[in-house]
Coordinates of C-alpha atoms and ligand atoms in Angstrom, one line a residue:
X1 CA 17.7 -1.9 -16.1
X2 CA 18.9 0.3 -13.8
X3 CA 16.1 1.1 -10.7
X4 CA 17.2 3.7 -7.9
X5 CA 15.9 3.0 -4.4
X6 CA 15.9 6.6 -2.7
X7 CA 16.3 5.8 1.0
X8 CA 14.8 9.6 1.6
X9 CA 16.4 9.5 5.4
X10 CA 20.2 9.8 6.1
X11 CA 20.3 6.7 7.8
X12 CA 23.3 4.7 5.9
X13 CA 22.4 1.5 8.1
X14 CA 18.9 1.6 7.0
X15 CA 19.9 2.4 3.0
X16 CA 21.9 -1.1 2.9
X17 CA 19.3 -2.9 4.4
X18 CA 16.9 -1.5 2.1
X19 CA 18.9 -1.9 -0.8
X20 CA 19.6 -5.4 0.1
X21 CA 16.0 -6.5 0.4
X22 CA 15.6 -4.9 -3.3
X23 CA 18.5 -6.7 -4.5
X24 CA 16.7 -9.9 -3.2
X25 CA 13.5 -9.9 -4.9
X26 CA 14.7 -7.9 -8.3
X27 CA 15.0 -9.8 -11.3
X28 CA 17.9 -10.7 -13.4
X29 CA 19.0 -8.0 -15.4
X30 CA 18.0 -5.7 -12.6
X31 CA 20.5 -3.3 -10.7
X32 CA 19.9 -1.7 -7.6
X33 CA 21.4 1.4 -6.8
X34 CA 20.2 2.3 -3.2
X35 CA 21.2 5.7 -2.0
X36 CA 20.0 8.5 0.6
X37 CA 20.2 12.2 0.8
X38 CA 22.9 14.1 1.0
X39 CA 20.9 16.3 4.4
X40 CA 18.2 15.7 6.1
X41 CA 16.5 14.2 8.8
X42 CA 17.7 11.1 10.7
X43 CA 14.6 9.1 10.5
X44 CA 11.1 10.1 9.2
X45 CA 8.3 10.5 12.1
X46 CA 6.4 13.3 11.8
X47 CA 5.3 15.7 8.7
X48 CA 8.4 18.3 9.8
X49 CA 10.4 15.8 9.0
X50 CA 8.5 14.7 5.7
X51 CA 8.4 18.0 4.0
X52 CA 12.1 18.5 4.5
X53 CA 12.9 14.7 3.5
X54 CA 11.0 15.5 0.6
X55 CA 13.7 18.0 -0.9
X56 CA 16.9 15.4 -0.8
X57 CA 14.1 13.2 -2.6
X58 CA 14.3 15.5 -5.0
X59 CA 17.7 15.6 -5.3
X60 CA 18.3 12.6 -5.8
X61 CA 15.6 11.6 -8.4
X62 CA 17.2 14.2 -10.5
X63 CA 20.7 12.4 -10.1
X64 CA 19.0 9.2 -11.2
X65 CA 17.4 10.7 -14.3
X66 CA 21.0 11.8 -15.0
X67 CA 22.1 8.6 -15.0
X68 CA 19.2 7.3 -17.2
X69 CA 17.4 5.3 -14.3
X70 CA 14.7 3.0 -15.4
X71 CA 12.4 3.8 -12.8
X72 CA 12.7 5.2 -8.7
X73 CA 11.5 4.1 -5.8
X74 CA 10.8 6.4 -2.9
X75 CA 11.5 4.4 0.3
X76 CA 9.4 5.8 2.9
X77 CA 6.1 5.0 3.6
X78 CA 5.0 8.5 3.8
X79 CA 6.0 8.5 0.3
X80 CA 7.3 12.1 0.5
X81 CA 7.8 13.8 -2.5
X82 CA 6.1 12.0 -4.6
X83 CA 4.2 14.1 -7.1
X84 CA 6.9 16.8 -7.3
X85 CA 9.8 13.8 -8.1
X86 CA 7.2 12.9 -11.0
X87 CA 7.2 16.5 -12.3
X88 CA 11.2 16.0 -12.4
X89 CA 11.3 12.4 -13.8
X90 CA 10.8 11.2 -17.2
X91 CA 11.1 7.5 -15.5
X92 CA 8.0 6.0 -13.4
X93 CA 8.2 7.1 -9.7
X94 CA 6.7 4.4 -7.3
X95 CA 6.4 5.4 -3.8
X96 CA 6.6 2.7 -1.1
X97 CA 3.0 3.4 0.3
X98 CA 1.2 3.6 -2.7
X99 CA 3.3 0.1 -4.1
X100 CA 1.9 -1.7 -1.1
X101 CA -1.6 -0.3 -0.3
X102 CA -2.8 -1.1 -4.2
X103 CA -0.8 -4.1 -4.5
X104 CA -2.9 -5.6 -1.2
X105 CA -6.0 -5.1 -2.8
X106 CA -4.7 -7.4 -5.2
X107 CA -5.1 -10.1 -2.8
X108 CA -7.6 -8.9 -0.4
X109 CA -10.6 -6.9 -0.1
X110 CA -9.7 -5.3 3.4
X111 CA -5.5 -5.1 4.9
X112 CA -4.2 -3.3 7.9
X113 CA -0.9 -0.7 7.6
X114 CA 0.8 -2.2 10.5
X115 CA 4.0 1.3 11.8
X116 CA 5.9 2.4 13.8
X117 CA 5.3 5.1 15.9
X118 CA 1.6 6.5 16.7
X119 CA 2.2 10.1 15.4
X120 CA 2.9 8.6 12.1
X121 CA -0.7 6.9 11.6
X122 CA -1.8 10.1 10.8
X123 CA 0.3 10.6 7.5
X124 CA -0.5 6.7 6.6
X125 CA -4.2 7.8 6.9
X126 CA -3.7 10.8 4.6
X127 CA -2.4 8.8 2.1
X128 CA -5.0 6.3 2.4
X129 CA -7.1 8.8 1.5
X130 CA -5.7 10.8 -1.2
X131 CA -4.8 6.8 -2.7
X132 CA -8.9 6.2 -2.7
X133 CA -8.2 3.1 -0.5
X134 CA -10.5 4.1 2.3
X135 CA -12.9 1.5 1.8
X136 CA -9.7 -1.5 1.7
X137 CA -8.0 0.0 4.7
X138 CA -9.1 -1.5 8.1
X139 CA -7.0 -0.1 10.1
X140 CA -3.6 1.4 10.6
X141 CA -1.9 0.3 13.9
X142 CA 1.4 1.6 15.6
X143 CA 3.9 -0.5 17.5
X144 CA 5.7 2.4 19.2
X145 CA 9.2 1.5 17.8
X146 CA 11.4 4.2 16.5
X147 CA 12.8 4.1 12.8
X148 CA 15.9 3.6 13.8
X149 CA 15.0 1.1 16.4
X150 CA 14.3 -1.3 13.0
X151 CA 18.1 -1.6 12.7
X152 CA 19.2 -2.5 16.5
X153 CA 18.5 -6.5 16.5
X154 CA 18.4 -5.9 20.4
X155 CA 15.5 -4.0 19.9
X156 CA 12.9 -7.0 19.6
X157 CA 11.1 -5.1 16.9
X158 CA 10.2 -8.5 15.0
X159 CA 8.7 -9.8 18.2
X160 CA 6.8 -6.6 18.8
X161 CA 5.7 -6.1 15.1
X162 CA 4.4 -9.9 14.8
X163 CA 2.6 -9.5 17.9
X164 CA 0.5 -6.3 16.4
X165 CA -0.4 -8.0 13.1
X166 CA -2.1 -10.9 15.3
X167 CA -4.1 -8.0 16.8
X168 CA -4.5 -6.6 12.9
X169 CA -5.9 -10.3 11.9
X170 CA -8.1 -11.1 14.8
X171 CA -9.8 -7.6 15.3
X172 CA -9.8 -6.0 11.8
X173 CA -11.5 -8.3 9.7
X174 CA -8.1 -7.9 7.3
X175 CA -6.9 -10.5 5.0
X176 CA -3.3 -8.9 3.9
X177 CA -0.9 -6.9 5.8
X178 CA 0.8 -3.7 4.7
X179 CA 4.3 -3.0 6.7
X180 CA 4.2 0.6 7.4
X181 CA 8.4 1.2 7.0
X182 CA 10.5 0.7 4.6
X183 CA 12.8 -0.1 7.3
X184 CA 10.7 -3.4 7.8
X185 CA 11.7 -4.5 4.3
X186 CA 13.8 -7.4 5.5
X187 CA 11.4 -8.4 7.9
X188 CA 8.4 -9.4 5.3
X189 CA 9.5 -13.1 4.5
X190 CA 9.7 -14.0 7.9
X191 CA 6.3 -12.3 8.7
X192 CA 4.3 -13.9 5.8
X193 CA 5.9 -17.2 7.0
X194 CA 5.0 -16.9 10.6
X195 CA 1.5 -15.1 9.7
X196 CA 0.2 -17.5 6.8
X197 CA -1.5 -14.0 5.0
X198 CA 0.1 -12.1 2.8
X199 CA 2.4 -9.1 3.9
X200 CA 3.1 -6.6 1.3
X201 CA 6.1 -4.5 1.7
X202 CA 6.4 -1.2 -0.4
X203 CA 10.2 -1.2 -1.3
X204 CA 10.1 -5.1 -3.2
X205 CA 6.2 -4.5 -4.3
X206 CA 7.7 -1.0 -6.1
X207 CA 10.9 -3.0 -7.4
X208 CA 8.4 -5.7 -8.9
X209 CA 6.2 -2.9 -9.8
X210 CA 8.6 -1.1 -11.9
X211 CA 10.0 -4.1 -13.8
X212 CA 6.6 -5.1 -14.9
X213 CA 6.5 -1.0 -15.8
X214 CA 9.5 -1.4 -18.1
X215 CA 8.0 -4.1 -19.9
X216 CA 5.5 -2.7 -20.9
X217 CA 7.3 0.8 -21.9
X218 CA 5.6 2.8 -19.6
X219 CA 6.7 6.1 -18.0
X220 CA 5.6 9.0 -16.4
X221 CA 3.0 11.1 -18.6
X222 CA 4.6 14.4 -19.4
X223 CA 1.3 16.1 -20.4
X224 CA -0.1 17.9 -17.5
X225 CA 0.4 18.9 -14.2
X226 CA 3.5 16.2 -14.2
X227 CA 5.4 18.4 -16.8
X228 CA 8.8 19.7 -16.1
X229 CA 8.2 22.3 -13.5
X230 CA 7.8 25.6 -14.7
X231 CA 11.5 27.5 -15.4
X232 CA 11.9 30.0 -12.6
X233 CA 14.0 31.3 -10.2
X234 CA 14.4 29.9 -6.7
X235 CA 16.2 31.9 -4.3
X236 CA 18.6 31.3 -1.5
X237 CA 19.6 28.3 -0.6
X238 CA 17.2 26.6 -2.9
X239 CA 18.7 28.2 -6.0
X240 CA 20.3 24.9 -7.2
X241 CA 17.0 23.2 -7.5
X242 CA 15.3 26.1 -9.6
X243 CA 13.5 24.3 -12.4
X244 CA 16.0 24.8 -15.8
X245 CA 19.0 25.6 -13.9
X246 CA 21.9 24.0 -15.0
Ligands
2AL1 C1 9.3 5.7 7.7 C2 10.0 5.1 6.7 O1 9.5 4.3 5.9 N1 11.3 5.6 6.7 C3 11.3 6.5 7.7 O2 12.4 7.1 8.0 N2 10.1 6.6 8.3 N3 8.0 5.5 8.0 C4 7.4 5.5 9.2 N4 6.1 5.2 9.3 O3 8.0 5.7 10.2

């Protein structure tokens, strides 16, 4: 089966890092194909730059359903997108945030979404929220590193991220860990090993996710609000993206 990891930055360094960390945990049989928008922003740190993520997501679900895609991940932990890529998709859409936060309720009652940046705790909490996981989220804590501070090894981002879970454990009464990036993807092995709790990360919990999806034969419902989008005319620049155009 054939599972497309949208990367929705433009970051090509953080795309094959992501995709790599897929590749680890999927199962035989499994192909990633990891990709990124064509535009867009850099790195994804504030809601400007999640609304306009959100169109190359787009864009690239509907070149995955093209090429009969078993399922797509959205690889950002503001999941952006993610109901109007299931309005596009006949395949299940998993966002990263949404894999994580209900797969650590699994194994915990309470976990903490450990980020990057402070200004993005807000867009964490919203989905916390709108995901009915206000009563199993203790806390969502920033380290103050950049997105694309994840991919500079100089950056001592492990160090710095390790250090804030210890906070997460002692002070918030958490038994899990939720890694707030999907540019932390590669880092989760080494944190559950140094931690001894268990630290869900949304790109391999959405891989793992979707294979047990495709087992079972499900995909996203098409009665409802996520039916096609309704066939109209967009104008401008977002012409090509006008539901029914060719
Ligand atoms: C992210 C993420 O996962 N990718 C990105 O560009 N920004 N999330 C975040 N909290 O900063």
């Amino acid at each position: 089966m054939l599972i497309r990891v949208i990367n929705p930055n433009t970051s090509a360094a953080m795309t094959a890092a992501i995709g790599a960390a897929a590749a680890r945990c999927a199962a035989p049989g499994t192909v990633i194909d990891c990709v990124n928008p064509t535009t867009g922003p850099a790195s994804i740190e504030g809601h400007h730059d999640d609304a306009l993520a959100a169109v190359g997501v787009i864009e690239q679900v509907r070149a995955g359903e093209a090429l009969g895609a078993a399922g797509h991940v959205i690889a950002c932990f503001g999941d952006p997108g993610l109901n109007a890529a299931r309005e596009v998709a006949t395949a299940p859409v998993i966002g990263v945030a949404e894999a994580a936060m209900h797969m650590a309720t699994f194994v915990a009652t309470g976990f903490s979404v450990v980020t990057t940046l402070e200004r993005t705790c807000i867009i964490s909490e919203h989905l916390v929220h709108n995901y009915g996981f206000t009563r199993q989220c203790r806390a969502i804590r920033a380290c103050e590193i950049a997105v694309l501070e994840l991919e500079d090894p100089g950056s001592g981002a492990y160090e710095r991220i390790e250090e804030e879970c210890r906070h997460a454990l002692r002070e918030d009464r958490s038994g899990a860990i939720v890694l707030g990036c999907a540019g932390m993807a590669d880092l989760r092995d080494r944190l559950q090993g140094a931690l001894g709790v268990p630290v869900i990360e949304g790109v391999t919990a959405a891989v793992k996710l979707l294979e047990g999806m495709a087992a079972l034969g499900l995909r996203t419902s098409k009665r409802g609000d996520y039916a096609a989008p309704l066939p109209k005319p967009y104008t401008g620049w977002m012409a090509r993206f006008a539901p029914g155009a060719a």
